[in-house]
Amino acid sequence: MGIGVLFVGFFLLSCVVCVKGVEPKASPTCTFPAVYNFGDSNSDTGGISASFVPIPAPYGEGFFHKPSGRDCDGRLIVDFIAEKLNLPYLSAYLNSLGTNYRHGANFATGGSTIRKQNETIFQYGISPFSLDIQIVQFNQFKARTKQLYEEAKAPHEKSKLPVPEEFSKALYTFDIGQNDLSVGFRKMNFDQIRESMPDILNQLANAVKNIYQQGGRYFWIHNTSPFGCMPVQLFYKHNIPEGYLDQYGCVKDQNVMATEFNKQLKDRVIKLRTELPEAAITYVDVYAAKYALISNTKKEGNLFIIDLILLILGAFHLKLSTMFPMTLR
């Protein structure tokens, strides 16, 4: 509970007010009327669960006390953002039951990639809803809800629909790219993975541009986590060769690729800021926050608490990169 409260405090510091020609500055309150999220399982609030086999217990029991459509037992970063903004948790676009889109929608699905993959979810868990499909869904959602809103005759008919003019004031969050690396590690050598990165990141940039061209101005983009530190990387591996892991038990070569991906992402965000001059684009260094904590587990204590602290540090970095938009660490 205390960790969650601290996260809210740091997210408060990250809120910005942006006006064309004026440097972004810290604001005492968040004023975003809605959040639209694009991503994978790190931010999926029920999309893949609604589309295929529902995610069963014990997932969700740690906070929601029942399955919640999330691939975890608690809240995701996007849930904490919604709480800070005094908004309801985001309904998954693909969930047709009990949905409320008045304050945003979530297009993320577990297993999603930026670049479309030629395989099914039943093979390696890769979602068919890649980022380009999520953007198509958003475009359809925006057009269709605008039509329904204008045709509504009574207030209750509008109560679960977004207000059309608020799309330009909403916060657009992206947390995706991890599964593109996962696919690369299965199918390519490291040189091929590195060569694929510019195309992957250009597709992410095109998604941001699509929303910008429709009036969106506020963007939050996560980099990818230290992939080699994921426990699943070692689950099926036996007789690990010397030098395969770093001193903290992470797969070194995979983290090298994740670091390269993030370097190129950072460069692409800087370029986006020049291409989209009216946009406030925040780059969130999730990798640095997570790896710093993983490398200091004894000092930080319980790993469960560490996972929650990661949320705080991600928001704190958001504050820094927003206040100094042209200097990315």
mmCIF file of C-alpha atoms in Angstrom, residues 55-75 304:
data_model
loop_
_atom_site.group_PDB
_atom_site.id
_atom_site.type_symbol
_atom_site.label_atom_id
_atom_site.label_comp_id
_atom_site.label_asym_id
_atom_site.label_seq_id
_atom_site.Cartn_x
_atom_site.Cartn_y
_atom_site.Cartn_z
ATOM 1 C CA ILE A 55 -6.402 -15.657 -17.816
ATOM 2 C CA PRO A 56 -7.266 -17.795 -14.743
ATOM 3 C CA ALA A 57 -6.556 -17.529 -11.033
ATOM 4 C CA PRO A 58 -4.209 -17.083 -9.217
ATOM 5 C CA TYR A 59 -3.586 -14.129 -11.570
ATOM 6 C CA GLY A 60 -5.330 -11.065 -10.176
ATOM 7 C CA GLU A 61 -5.818 -12.392 -6.674
ATOM 8 C CA GLY A 62 -3.144 -10.256 -5.020
ATOM 9 C CA PHE A 63 -5.043 -6.992 -5.536
ATOM 10 C CA PHE A 64 -8.306 -7.566 -7.398
ATOM 11 C CA HIS A 65 -9.017 -10.821 -5.493
ATOM 12 C CA LYS A 66 -10.092 -12.438 -8.746
ATOM 13 C CA PRO A 67 -8.756 -12.806 -12.314
ATOM 14 C CA SER A 68 -8.484 -9.296 -13.775
ATOM 15 C CA GLY A 69 -7.380 -9.933 -17.360
ATOM 16 C CA ARG A 70 -3.822 -8.989 -16.380
ATOM 17 C CA ASP A 71 -0.777 -11.262 -16.550
ATOM 18 C CA CYS A 72 0.097 -10.460 -12.939
ATOM 19 C CA ASP A 73 -1.455 -10.592 -9.474
ATOM 20 C CA GLY A 74 -1.717 -6.829 -9.001
ATOM 21 C CA ARG A 75 -1.838 -3.545 -10.844
ATOM 22 C CA PHE A 304 8.240 -8.431 -4.314
#
